[in-house]
């Protein structure tokens, strides 16, 4: 990225602005490096010198806003360009959809998607993949597969990324058999794609292998993923750090840290140096298995090698210290990351709130949450040009709501749930299930009905675990009509189960 610094040096020495094309390239370079303040400075100069932004300029600005989580600012830029008569292209629409999906605002993403069709901008494969990924994050299998079918109907063929999204979606709702069947199709598709590429004299790149490896890891088939890695080596496909990281992450999720470290050593032997992502994965992996000392050891090695720990590494370390019960160490790490200019993200906030709660510090959790909600920061000065300082998202709210419910503070939990919705955020299914369960226990049937209606309106479809909560609630209230209706809805979903089997899962497993 040295050329960006060189270009900026030339830009500063010039007595006048370069061409619009050169300015756009400079803006894009700074976005890719996370130098958002410099990007906005250049854009401001462009406007002051009377240089009119083009669709490319707006595309870069919208992308920057979405990367920082400033989706409404991105939408304002979109509205501005439409008012100026500049037609947004498919890239801008796709970026907006991604931004709304990242913020769990699926209805707004759907509205953007609908607008595309209305004004004659055809969605491409990346647009469909982006919206499908949004449905995957919400575990909305029905809408995800309907969109997939719509894509096929419009003559757009899937790629391995599409299959990866669909497989991930099925895994999230526990449909492992369906995921395996789809993965078989994905492998077949990948083989067929390879054949087509070879016919045209094109060497397959690393992307398809990487997606297949990630798919196997998502299904817990890490050994299969490693076999694919060996196949890459035999067929001469150069393995990069991204692929190694995917497999290392697979072993970490499988809690096999010995294999993860062995693969890291192999990676170095092959001349591929571990990067920040590699170290962050290992730190998170050791944290998940409760080996905080090893996680700190990896962190130390990372610093010795001259790599700056990122927000993922710091968040994993903070989470590990909280799980160990060492709240002072967790808070020291949080302070350190702020001092070195690593901006916390929503996951960091969630780990801190959750850590306070699990260590019995309920008041600290609430006070910290209120502080970051009102100011957008923890009160410490952070250079955000290299990072993204986020407000709490729905995951942070969910952690607080679950913690308060477990502590018996249902009134406060309900208050934060209402606040979450008022701020335009959407809870996940486990949070809906938790609140519905608590309202059943309080005999608040009207609130149960309102919550269920709200859940359906926001695009969530009840899964078997949610129906378990509903069935138990209706049965406890001796509401035979609603109980019968729930069983019928389950049959419509293709779920075949008895009352006994459905009641076996505990309430907290609705994920």
CSV table of C-alpha atoms in Angstrom, one decimal:
chain,number,residue,atom,x,y,z
A,1,UNK,CA,0.0,0.0,0.0
A,2,UNK,CA,3.1,2.3,-0.2
A,3,UNK,CA,1.8,3.8,-3.4
A,4,UNK,CA,-1.1,5.4,-1.5
A,5,UNK,CA,1.3,7.2,0.8
A,6,UNK,CA,3.4,8.3,-2.3
A,7,UNK,CA,0.2,9.5,-4.0
A,8,UNK,CA,-0.9,11.4,-1.0
A,9,UNK,CA,2.5,13.1,-0.7
A,10,UNK,CA,2.3,14.2,-4.4
A,11,UNK,CA,-1.3,15.4,-3.7
A,12,UNK,CA,-0.2,17.6,-0.8
A,13,UNK,CA,2.6,19.2,-2.9
A,14,UNK,CA,0.3,20.0,-5.8
A,15,UNK,CA,-1.0,23.5,-6.0
A,16,UNK,CA,-4.3,22.3,-7.4
A,17,UNK,CA,-6.4,19.2,-7.3
A,18,UNK,CA,-5.6,16.3,-9.6
A,19,UNK,CA,-8.2,14.8,-11.9
A,20,UNK,CA,-11.4,13.3,-10.5
A,21,UNK,CA,-10.1,9.8,-11.5
A,22,UNK,CA,-6.9,10.4,-9.4
A,23,UNK,CA,-8.9,11.7,-6.5
A,24,UNK,CA,-11.2,8.7,-6.6
A,25,UNK,CA,-8.2,6.3,-6.6
A,26,UNK,CA,-6.8,8.2,-3.6
A,27,UNK,CA,-10.1,8.0,-1.7
A,28,UNK,CA,-10.3,4.3,-2.4
A,29,UNK,CA,-6.8,3.7,-1.3
A,30,UNK,CA,-7.4,5.4,2.1
A,31,UNK,CA,-10.6,3.4,2.6
A,32,UNK,CA,-8.8,0.1,2.0
A,33,UNK,CA,-6.2,1.2,4.7
A,34,UNK,CA,-8.9,2.3,7.1
A,35,UNK,CA,-7.7,6.0,6.9
A,36,UNK,CA,-11.2,7.4,7.0
A,37,UNK,CA,-10.4,10.8,8.3
A,38,UNK,CA,-7.9,11.5,5.5
A,39,UNK,CA,-10.5,10.2,3.0
A,40,UNK,CA,-13.1,12.7,4.3
A,41,UNK,CA,-10.5,15.5,4.2
A,42,UNK,CA,-9.7,14.9,0.6
A,43,UNK,CA,-13.4,14.7,-0.3
A,44,UNK,CA,-14.0,18.0,1.5
A,45,UNK,CA,-11.2,19.6,-0.6
A,46,UNK,CA,-12.8,18.2,-3.8
A,47,UNK,CA,-16.1,19.9,-2.9
A,48,UNK,CA,-14.4,23.2,-1.9
A,49,UNK,CA,-12.6,23.3,-5.3
A,50,UNK,CA,-15.8,22.6,-7.2
A,51,UNK,CA,-14.9,19.1,-8.3
A,52,UNK,CA,-18.2,17.2,-8.7
A,53,UNK,CA,-18.3,13.7,-7.2
A,54,UNK,CA,-19.1,10.9,-9.7
A,55,UNK,CA,-20.8,7.6,-9.1
A,56,UNK,CA,-17.4,6.1,-8.4
A,57,UNK,CA,-16.8,8.7,-5.7
A,58,UNK,CA,-20.1,8.0,-4.1
A,59,UNK,CA,-19.4,4.3,-4.3
A,60,UNK,CA,-16.2,4.7,-2.3
A,61,UNK,CA,-17.9,7.0,0.3
A,62,UNK,CA,-20.8,4.6,0.8
A,63,UNK,CA,-18.4,1.7,1.2
A,64,UNK,CA,-16.5,3.7,3.9
A,65,UNK,CA,-19.6,4.5,5.8
A,66,UNK,CA,-20.7,0.8,5.8
A,67,UNK,CA,-17.3,-0.3,6.9
A,68,UNK,CA,-17.5,2.0,9.9
A,69,UNK,CA,-21.1,0.9,10.7
A,70,UNK,CA,-22.5,4.3,9.7
A,71,UNK,CA,-25.3,2.9,7.6
A,72,UNK,CA,-27.6,5.8,7.9
A,73,UNK,CA,-24.9,8.2,6.7
A,74,UNK,CA,-24.4,5.8,3.8
A,75,UNK,CA,-28.1,6.0,3.0
A,76,UNK,CA,-27.9,9.8,3.2
A,77,UNK,CA,-25.1,9.8,0.6
A,78,UNK,CA,-27.3,7.5,-1.6
A,79,UNK,CA,-30.2,9.9,-1.3
A,80,UNK,CA,-27.9,12.9,-2.1
A,81,UNK,CA,-26.6,11.3,-5.3
A,82,UNK,CA,-30.2,10.4,-6.4
A,83,UNK,CA,-31.2,14.1,-5.8
A,84,UNK,CA,-28.3,15.2,-8.0
A,85,UNK,CA,-29.4,13.0,-10.8
A,86,UNK,CA,-26.5,10.5,-10.4
A,87,UNK,CA,-27.8,7.0,-11.0
A,88,UNK,CA,-26.5,4.5,-8.3
A,89,UNK,CA,-25.0,1.4,-9.8
A,90,UNK,CA,-25.2,-2.2,-8.7
A,91,UNK,CA,-22.0,-1.9,-6.7
A,92,UNK,CA,-23.5,0.9,-4.5
A,93,UNK,CA,-26.8,-0.9,-4.1
A,94,UNK,CA,-25.0,-4.1,-3.1
A,95,UNK,CA,-22.8,-2.2,-0.6
A,96,UNK,CA,-25.9,-0.6,1.0
A,97,UNK,CA,-27.5,-4.1,1.3
A,98,UNK,CA,-24.3,-5.4,2.9
A,99,UNK,CA,-24.3,-2.4,5.3
A,100,UNK,CA,-27.9,-2.9,6.4
A,101,UNK,CA,-27.4,-6.7,6.8
A,102,UNK,CA,-24.2,-6.1,8.9
A,103,UNK,CA,-26.4,-4.0,11.2
A,104,UNK,CA,-29.1,-6.7,11.3
A,105,UNK,CA,-31.5,-4.4,9.6
A,106,UNK,CA,-32.8,-6.9,7.1
A,107,UNK,CA,-36.0,-5.1,6.2
A,108,UNK,CA,-34.1,-2.0,5.1
A,109,UNK,CA,-31.8,-4.3,3.0
A,110,UNK,CA,-34.9,-5.8,1.4
A,111,UNK,CA,-36.2,-2.3,0.6
A,112,UNK,CA,-33.0,-1.4,-1.1
A,113,UNK,CA,-33.1,-4.7,-3.1
A,114,UNK,CA,-36.7,-3.9,-4.1
A,115,UNK,CA,-35.7,-0.4,-5.2
A,116,UNK,CA,-33.1,-1.8,-7.5
A,117,UNK,CA,-35.7,-3.8,-9.4
A,118,UNK,CA,-38.1,-0.8,-9.5
A,119,UNK,CA,-35.5,1.5,-11.2
A,120,UNK,CA,-34.1,-1.1,-13.5
A,121,UNK,CA,-30.8,-1.9,-11.9
A,122,UNK,CA,-30.3,-5.7,-12.1
A,123,UNK,CA,-28.9,-7.4,-9.0
A,124,UNK,CA,-25.8,-9.5,-9.8
A,125,UNK,CA,-24.5,-12.7,-8.1
A,126,UNK,CA,-22.7,-10.6,-5.4
A,127,UNK,CA,-26.0,-8.8,-4.6
A,128,UNK,CA,-27.8,-12.0,-4.1
A,129,UNK,CA,-25.0,-13.5,-2.1
A,130,UNK,CA,-24.9,-10.5,0.2
A,131,UNK,CA,-28.7,-10.5,0.9
A,132,UNK,CA,-28.6,-14.3,1.4
A,133,UNK,CA,-25.8,-13.9,3.9
A,134,UNK,CA,-28.0,-11.4,5.7
A,135,UNK,CA,-30.7,-14.0,5.9
A,136,UNK,CA,-28.1,-16.5,7.1
A,137,UNK,CA,-27.1,-14.2,10.0
A,138,UNK,CA,-30.8,-14.2,11.0
A,139,UNK,CA,-31.1,-17.9,10.6
A,140,UNK,CA,-34.0,-17.2,8.2
A,141,UNK,CA,-33.7,-20.4,6.1
A,142,UNK,CA,-37.1,-19.9,4.3
A,143,UNK,CA,-36.3,-16.5,2.9
A,144,UNK,CA,-32.7,-17.4,2.2
A,145,UNK,CA,-33.7,-20.3,0.0
A,146,UNK,CA,-36.5,-18.4,-1.7
A,147,UNK,CA,-34.0,-15.8,-2.7
A,148,UNK,CA,-31.7,-18.5,-4.0
A,149,UNK,CA,-34.5,-19.9,-6.1
A,150,UNK,CA,-35.4,-16.4,-7.4
A,151,UNK,CA,-31.7,-16.0,-8.4
A,152,UNK,CA,-31.8,-19.2,-10.4
A,153,UNK,CA,-35.1,-18.1,-12.0
A,154,UNK,CA,-33.4,-15.0,-13.3
A,155,UNK,CA,-30.6,-17.0,-14.9
A,156,UNK,CA,-27.9,-16.2,-12.4
A,157,UNK,CA,-25.8,-19.3,-11.5
A,158,UNK,CA,-24.5,-19.7,-8.0
A,159,UNK,CA,-20.8,-19.9,-7.1
A,160,UNK,CA,-19.1,-21.7,-4.3
A,161,UNK,CA,-19.6,-18.7,-2.0
A,162,UNK,CA,-23.4,-19.0,-2.6
A,163,UNK,CA,-23.3,-22.7,-1.5
A,164,UNK,CA,-21.1,-21.7,1.5
A,165,UNK,CA,-23.7,-19.2,2.7
A,166,UNK,CA,-26.6,-21.7,2.3
A,167,UNK,CA,-24.6,-24.4,4.1
A,168,UNK,CA,-23.8,-22.0,7.0
A,169,UNK,CA,-27.5,-21.1,7.1
A,170,UNK,CA,-28.6,-24.7,7.5
A,171,UNK,CA,-25.9,-25.4,10.1
A,172,UNK,CA,-27.2,-22.5,12.2
A,173,UNK,CA,-30.6,-24.0,12.5
A,174,UNK,CA,-29.3,-27.5,13.1
A,175,UNK,CA,-30.2,-28.9,9.7
A,176,UNK,CA,-26.9,-30.8,9.4
A,177,UNK,CA,-28.2,-33.6,7.1
A,178,UNK,CA,-29.6,-31.0,4.6
A,179,UNK,CA,-26.3,-29.1,4.9
A,180,UNK,CA,-24.3,-32.2,4.0
A,181,UNK,CA,-26.5,-32.9,1.0
A,182,UNK,CA,-26.0,-29.3,-0.2
A,183,UNK,CA,-22.3,-29.6,0.4
A,184,UNK,CA,-22.2,-32.6,-1.9
A,185,UNK,CA,-23.8,-30.4,-4.6
A,186,UNK,CA,-21.3,-27.8,-3.8
A,187,UNK,CA,-18.4,-30.2,-4.3
A,188,UNK,CA,-19.9,-31.4,-7.5
A,189,UNK,CA,-20.4,-27.8,-8.7
A,190,UNK,CA,-16.7,-27.1,-7.8
A,191,UNK,CA,-15.5,-30.1,-9.8
A,192,UNK,CA,-17.7,-29.1,-12.8
A,193,UNK,CA,-16.4,-25.6,-12.6
A,194,UNK,CA,-12.8,-26.8,-12.5
A,195,UNK,CA,-13.5,-28.9,-15.6
A,196,UNK,CA,-14.9,-25.9,-17.4
A,197,UNK,CA,-11.9,-23.7,-16.4
A,198,UNK,CA,-9.5,-26.4,-17.6
A,199,UNK,CA,-11.3,-26.7,-21.0
A,200,UNK,CA,-10.7,-22.9,-21.5
A,201,UNK,CA,-7.1,-23.2,-20.3
A,202,UNK,CA,-7.7,-21.4,-17.1
A,203,UNK,CA,-6.0,-22.6,-13.9
A,204,UNK,CA,-8.3,-22.8,-10.9
A,205,UNK,CA,-7.5,-20.3,-8.3
A,206,UNK,CA,-7.4,-20.7,-4.5
A,207,UNK,CA,-10.8,-19.2,-3.9
A,208,UNK,CA,-12.9,-22.3,-4.7
A,209,UNK,CA,-10.6,-24.6,-2.6
A,210,UNK,CA,-10.8,-22.0,0.3
A,211,UNK,CA,-14.6,-22.0,0.2
A,212,UNK,CA,-14.8,-25.8,0.1
A,213,UNK,CA,-12.4,-26.0,3.1
A,214,UNK,CA,-14.5,-23.4,5.0
A,215,UNK,CA,-17.6,-25.5,4.2
A,216,UNK,CA,-16.1,-28.7,5.6
A,217,UNK,CA,-14.9,-26.8,8.7
A,218,UNK,CA,-18.4,-25.4,9.2
A,219,UNK,CA,-19.7,-28.9,9.2
A,220,UNK,CA,-17.0,-30.1,11.7
A,221,UNK,CA,-15.3,-32.1,9.0
A,222,UNK,CA,-11.9,-30.8,9.6
A,223,UNK,CA,-10.1,-33.9,8.4
A,224,UNK,CA,-11.9,-33.6,5.1
A,225,UNK,CA,-10.8,-30.0,4.9
A,226,UNK,CA,-7.1,-31.0,5.5
A,227,UNK,CA,-7.4,-33.6,2.7
A,228,UNK,CA,-8.4,-30.8,0.4
A,229,UNK,CA,-5.4,-28.8,1.5
A,230,UNK,CA,-3.1,-31.8,0.6
A,231,UNK,CA,-4.9,-32.0,-2.8
A,232,UNK,CA,-4.1,-28.3,-3.4
A,233,UNK,CA,-0.5,-29.0,-2.7
A,234,UNK,CA,-0.4,-32.0,-5.1
A,235,UNK,CA,-2.2,-30.1,-7.9
A,236,UNK,CA,0.1,-27.1,-7.7
A,237,UNK,CA,-2.4,-24.7,-6.3
A,238,UNK,CA,-0.5,-22.3,-4.0
A,239,UNK,CA,-1.9,-22.2,-0.5
A,240,UNK,CA,-2.1,-18.7,0.9
A,241,UNK,CA,-2.5,-17.5,4.5
A,242,UNK,CA,-6.3,-17.2,4.0
A,243,UNK,CA,-6.7,-20.9,3.4
A,244,UNK,CA,-4.4,-21.9,6.2
A,245,UNK,CA,-6.2,-19.5,8.6
A,246,UNK,CA,-9.6,-21.2,7.6
A,247,UNK,CA,-8.3,-24.6,8.5
A,248,UNK,CA,-6.5,-23.4,11.6
A,249,UNK,CA,-9.8,-21.8,12.7
A,250,UNK,CA,-11.5,-25.1,11.9
A,251,UNK,CA,-9.2,-27.0,14.3
A,252,UNK,CA,-9.6,-24.3,17.0
A,253,UNK,CA,-13.4,-24.6,16.7
A,254,UNK,CA,-13.0,-28.3,17.0
A,255,UNK,CA,-11.0,-27.6,20.2
A,256,UNK,CA,-8.0,-29.3,18.7
A,257,UNK,CA,-5.3,-26.8,19.5
A,258,UNK,CA,-2.5,-29.3,19.0
A,259,UNK,CA,-3.5,-29.7,15.4
A,260,UNK,CA,-4.0,-26.0,15.0
A,261,UNK,CA,-0.4,-25.3,16.2
A,262,UNK,CA,1.0,-28.1,14.0
A,263,UNK,CA,-0.7,-26.6,10.9
A,264,UNK,CA,0.7,-23.2,11.9
A,265,UNK,CA,4.2,-24.7,12.0
A,266,UNK,CA,3.6,-26.4,8.6
A,267,UNK,CA,2.5,-23.0,7.2
A,268,UNK,CA,5.8,-21.4,8.3
A,269,UNK,CA,7.8,-24.3,6.8
A,270,UNK,CA,6.0,-23.7,3.4
A,271,UNK,CA,7.1,-20.1,3.5
A,272,UNK,CA,3.7,-18.6,4.4
A,273,UNK,CA,4.1,-16.3,7.4
A,274,UNK,CA,1.4,-16.2,10.0
A,275,UNK,CA,-0.4,-12.8,10.0
A,276,UNK,CA,-2.5,-10.9,12.5
A,277,UNK,CA,-5.5,-13.1,11.6
A,278,UNK,CA,-3.6,-16.3,12.3
A,279,UNK,CA,-2.5,-15.1,15.8
A,280,UNK,CA,-6.0,-13.8,16.6
A,281,UNK,CA,-7.5,-17.2,15.7
A,282,UNK,CA,-5.0,-19.0,17.9
A,283,UNK,CA,-5.6,-16.6,20.8
A,284,UNK,CA,-9.4,-17.0,20.4
A,285,UNK,CA,-8.9,-20.8,20.2
A,286,UNK,CA,-6.9,-21.0,23.4
A,287,UNK,CA,-9.4,-18.7,25.1
A,288,UNK,CA,-12.3,-21.0,24.1
A,289,UNK,CA,-10.6,-24.1,25.7
A,290,UNK,CA,-9.9,-22.1,28.8
A,291,UNK,CA,-6.1,-21.9,28.4
A,292,UNK,CA,-5.7,-18.2,29.0
A,293,UNK,CA,-1.9,-18.6,29.7
A,294,UNK,CA,-1.4,-20.1,26.2
A,295,UNK,CA,-3.5,-17.3,24.7
A,296,UNK,CA,-1.3,-14.7,26.4
A,297,UNK,CA,1.8,-16.6,25.2
A,298,UNK,CA,0.6,-16.3,21.6
A,299,UNK,CA,-0.2,-12.6,22.2
A,300,UNK,CA,3.4,-12.1,23.5
A,301,UNK,CA,4.9,-13.9,20.5
A,302,UNK,CA,2.7,-11.8,18.2
A,303,UNK,CA,4.1,-8.5,19.7
A,304,UNK,CA,7.7,-9.8,19.6
A,305,UNK,CA,7.3,-10.4,15.8
A,306,UNK,CA,6.3,-6.8,15.4
A,307,UNK,CA,2.6,-7.5,14.7
A,308,UNK,CA,0.1,-5.2,16.3
A,309,UNK,CA,-2.8,-7.2,17.9
A,310,UNK,CA,-6.1,-6.2,16.4
A,311,UNK,CA,-9.5,-5.9,17.9
A,312,UNK,CA,-10.2,-9.6,17.5
A,313,UNK,CA,-7.1,-10.6,19.5
A,314,UNK,CA,-7.8,-8.1,22.3
A,315,UNK,CA,-11.4,-9.1,22.5
A,316,UNK,CA,-10.5,-12.8,22.7
A,317,UNK,CA,-8.0,-12.1,25.5
A,318,UNK,CA,-10.5,-9.9,27.4
A,319,UNK,CA,-13.1,-12.7,27.1
A,320,UNK,CA,-10.6,-15.3,28.3
A,321,UNK,CA,-9.7,-13.3,31.4
A,322,UNK,CA,-13.3,-12.8,32.3
A,323,UNK,CA,-14.0,-16.5,31.9
A,324,UNK,CA,-11.0,-17.2,34.2
A,325,UNK,CA,-12.6,-14.8,36.7
A,326,UNK,CA,-9.8,-12.3,36.5
A,327,UNK,CA,-11.8,-9.1,35.9
A,328,UNK,CA,-8.8,-6.8,36.7
A,329,UNK,CA,-6.7,-8.4,34.0
A,330,UNK,CA,-9.7,-8.1,31.5
A,331,UNK,CA,-10.1,-4.4,32.3
A,332,UNK,CA,-6.3,-3.8,32.0
A,333,UNK,CA,-6.4,-5.3,28.5
A,334,UNK,CA,-9.3,-3.1,27.6
A,335,UNK,CA,-7.5,-0.1,28.8
A,336,UNK,CA,-4.3,-1.1,26.9
A,337,UNK,CA,-6.2,-1.6,23.6
A,338,UNK,CA,-7.6,1.9,24.0
A,339,UNK,CA,-4.3,3.4,24.8
A,340,UNK,CA,-2.5,1.9,21.7
A,341,UNK,CA,-5.3,3.1,19.4
A,342,UNK,CA,-7.1,-0.2,18.8
A,343,UNK,CA,-10.8,0.8,18.7
A,344,UNK,CA,-13.2,-1.7,20.4
A,345,UNK,CA,-16.1,-3.0,18.3
A,346,UNK,CA,-19.5,-4.2,19.2
A,347,UNK,CA,-18.2,-7.7,20.1
A,348,UNK,CA,-15.7,-6.1,22.5
A,349,UNK,CA,-18.5,-4.3,24.2
A,350,UNK,CA,-20.5,-7.5,24.3
A,351,UNK,CA,-17.6,-9.4,25.9
A,352,UNK,CA,-17.2,-6.7,28.6
A,353,UNK,CA,-20.9,-6.6,29.4
A,354,UNK,CA,-21.2,-10.4,29.4
A,355,UNK,CA,-18.0,-10.6,31.5
A,356,UNK,CA,-19.3,-8.3,34.1
A,357,UNK,CA,-22.6,-10.2,34.3
A,358,UNK,CA,-21.0,-13.7,34.6
A,359,UNK,CA,-18.8,-12.4,37.3
A,360,UNK,CA,-21.8,-11.1,39.3
A,361,UNK,CA,-21.1,-7.5,38.6
A,362,UNK,CA,-24.6,-6.6,37.3
A,363,UNK,CA,-24.5,-2.9,38.2
A,364,UNK,CA,-21.1,-2.6,36.5
A,365,UNK,CA,-22.6,-4.2,33.3
A,366,UNK,CA,-25.5,-1.8,33.3
A,367,UNK,CA,-23.4,1.3,34.0
A,368,UNK,CA,-20.9,0.3,31.3
A,369,UNK,CA,-23.6,-0.4,28.8
A,370,UNK,CA,-25.4,3.0,29.5
A,371,UNK,CA,-22.0,4.8,29.1
A,372,UNK,CA,-21.2,3.4,25.7
A,373,UNK,CA,-24.8,3.7,24.5
A,374,UNK,CA,-24.9,7.4,25.4
A,375,UNK,CA,-21.4,8.4,24.2
A,376,UNK,CA,-20.5,5.8,21.6
A,377,UNK,CA,-17.2,5.2,23.5
A,378,UNK,CA,-15.8,4.3,26.8
A,379,UNK,CA,-14.6,7.8,27.4
A,380,UNK,CA,-11.0,7.2,26.4
A,381,UNK,CA,-9.6,9.0,23.4
A,382,UNK,CA,-9.0,6.7,20.5
A,383,UNK,CA,-7.6,7.4,17.0
A,384,UNK,CA,-10.3,6.0,14.9
A,385,UNK,CA,-8.5,6.4,11.6
A,386,UNK,CA,-7.3,2.9,11.8
A,387,UNK,CA,-10.2,1.3,13.5
A,388,UNK,CA,-14.0,1.3,13.8
A,389,UNK,CA,-15.5,2.5,17.0
A,390,UNK,CA,-19.0,1.1,17.2
A,391,UNK,CA,-22.0,1.5,19.3
A,392,UNK,CA,-23.4,-1.6,21.0
A,393,UNK,CA,-25.4,-3.7,18.6
A,394,UNK,CA,-28.2,-6.3,19.0
A,395,UNK,CA,-25.7,-8.9,20.3
A,396,UNK,CA,-24.6,-6.5,23.1
A,397,UNK,CA,-28.2,-5.9,24.0
A,398,UNK,CA,-28.9,-9.6,23.9
A,399,UNK,CA,-26.1,-10.3,26.3
A,400,UNK,CA,-27.4,-7.8,28.8
A,401,UNK,CA,-31.0,-8.9,28.5
A,402,UNK,CA,-30.0,-12.6,29.0
A,403,UNK,CA,-27.8,-11.7,32.0
A,404,UNK,CA,-30.6,-9.7,33.6
A,405,UNK,CA,-33.1,-12.4,33.1
A,406,UNK,CA,-30.8,-15.0,34.7
A,407,UNK,CA,-30.3,-12.6,37.6
A,408,UNK,CA,-34.1,-12.3,38.0
A,409,UNK,CA,-34.3,-8.7,37.0
A,410,UNK,CA,-37.1,-9.2,34.4
A,411,UNK,CA,-38.4,-5.6,34.6
A,412,UNK,CA,-34.9,-4.2,33.6
A,413,UNK,CA,-34.5,-6.9,31.0
A,414,UNK,CA,-37.8,-5.9,29.4
A,415,UNK,CA,-36.8,-2.2,29.5
A,416,UNK,CA,-33.6,-2.9,27.6
A,417,UNK,CA,-35.5,-5.1,25.1
A,418,UNK,CA,-37.9,-2.2,24.4
A,419,UNK,CA,-34.9,0.1,24.1
A,420,UNK,CA,-33.3,-2.2,21.6
A,421,UNK,CA,-36.4,-2.2,19.3
A,422,UNK,CA,-36.8,1.6,19.8
A,423,UNK,CA,-33.3,2.0,18.4
A,424,UNK,CA,-34.2,0.1,15.3
A,425,UNK,CA,-32.3,-3.0,16.2
A,426,UNK,CA,-33.6,-6.6,15.9
A,427,UNK,CA,-33.1,-9.2,18.6
A,428,UNK,CA,-32.0,-12.7,17.6
A,429,UNK,CA,-34.2,-15.8,18.1
A,430,UNK,CA,-32.8,-16.8,21.5
A,431,UNK,CA,-33.6,-13.3,22.9
A,432,UNK,CA,-37.1,-13.4,21.5
A,433,UNK,CA,-37.4,-16.9,23.1
A,434,UNK,CA,-36.1,-15.7,26.4
A,435,UNK,CA,-38.5,-12.7,26.6
A,436,UNK,CA,-41.5,-14.7,25.5
A,437,UNK,CA,-40.7,-17.3,28.1
A,438,UNK,CA,-40.5,-14.7,30.8
A,439,UNK,CA,-43.8,-13.1,29.8
A,440,UNK,CA,-45.4,-16.6,29.8
A,441,UNK,CA,-44.2,-17.0,33.4
A,442,UNK,CA,-45.7,-13.6,34.3
A,443,UNK,CA,-49.0,-14.6,32.6
A,444,UNK,CA,-48.6,-11.6,30.2
A,445,UNK,CA,-50.3,-13.3,27.3
A,446,UNK,CA,-50.9,-10.0,25.4
A,447,UNK,CA,-47.2,-9.2,25.5
A,448,UNK,CA,-46.4,-12.8,24.3
A,449,UNK,CA,-48.7,-12.2,21.3
A,450,UNK,CA,-47.1,-8.8,20.6
A,451,UNK,CA,-43.6,-10.3,20.7
A,452,UNK,CA,-44.5,-13.1,18.4
A,453,UNK,CA,-46.1,-10.7,15.9
A,454,UNK,CA,-43.0,-8.4,16.1
A,455,UNK,CA,-40.7,-11.4,15.6
A,456,UNK,CA,-42.6,-12.5,12.4
A,457,UNK,CA,-42.7,-8.9,11.2
A,458,UNK,CA,-38.9,-8.5,11.4
A,459,UNK,CA,-38.4,-11.5,9.2
A,460,UNK,CA,-37.7,-14.2,11.8
A,461,UNK,CA,-39.4,-17.6,11.4
A,462,UNK,CA,-39.8,-19.6,14.6
A,463,UNK,CA,-37.6,-22.7,14.7
A,464,UNK,CA,-38.4,-25.9,16.7
A,465,UNK,CA,-36.7,-24.5,19.8
A,466,UNK,CA,-38.9,-21.4,19.7
A,467,UNK,CA,-41.9,-23.6,19.3
A,468,UNK,CA,-40.8,-25.5,22.4
A,469,UNK,CA,-41.0,-22.2,24.4
A,470,UNK,CA,-44.4,-21.4,22.9
A,471,UNK,CA,-45.8,-24.9,23.4
A,472,UNK,CA,-44.7,-25.0,27.0
A,473,UNK,CA,-46.2,-21.6,27.6
A,474,UNK,CA,-49.5,-22.4,26.1
A,475,UNK,CA,-49.7,-25.7,27.9
A,476,UNK,CA,-48.9,-24.1,31.2
A,477,UNK,CA,-51.8,-21.7,30.6
A,478,UNK,CA,-54.0,-24.6,29.4
A,479,UNK,CA,-54.5,-22.9,26.0
A,480,UNK,CA,-55.4,-26.0,24.0
A,481,UNK,CA,-56.3,-24.1,20.8
A,482,UNK,CA,-52.9,-22.3,20.6
A,483,UNK,CA,-51.1,-25.5,21.5
A,484,UNK,CA,-52.8,-27.4,18.7
A,485,UNK,CA,-52.0,-24.5,16.3
A,486,UNK,CA,-48.3,-24.7,17.2
A,487,UNK,CA,-48.2,-28.4,16.4
A,488,UNK,CA,-49.9,-27.8,13.0
A,489,UNK,CA,-47.4,-25.0,12.2
A,490,UNK,CA,-44.5,-27.4,13.1
A,491,UNK,CA,-46.0,-30.0,10.7
A,492,UNK,CA,-46.2,-27.3,7.9
A,493,UNK,CA,-42.5,-26.7,8.5
A,494,UNK,CA,-41.8,-30.4,8.0
A,495,UNK,CA,-40.8,-30.9,11.6
A,496,UNK,CA,-41.9,-34.3,12.8
A,497,UNK,CA,-41.7,-34.7,16.5
A,498,UNK,CA,-43.6,-35.8,19.6
A,499,UNK,CA,-44.4,-33.6,22.5
A,500,UNK,CA,-41.8,-35.4,24.6
A,501,UNK,CA,-38.9,-35.1,22.1
A,502,UNK,CA,-39.7,-31.4,21.6
A,503,UNK,CA,-39.5,-30.7,25.3
A,504,UNK,CA,-36.1,-32.3,25.7
A,505,UNK,CA,-34.1,-29.2,24.8
A,506,UNK,CA,-33.4,-26.6,27.5
A,507,UNK,CA,-34.6,-23.0,27.0
A,508,UNK,CA,-31.1,-21.7,26.6
A,509,UNK,CA,-30.4,-23.9,23.5
A,510,UNK,CA,-32.6,-21.9,21.1
A,511,UNK,CA,-29.7,-21.0,18.8
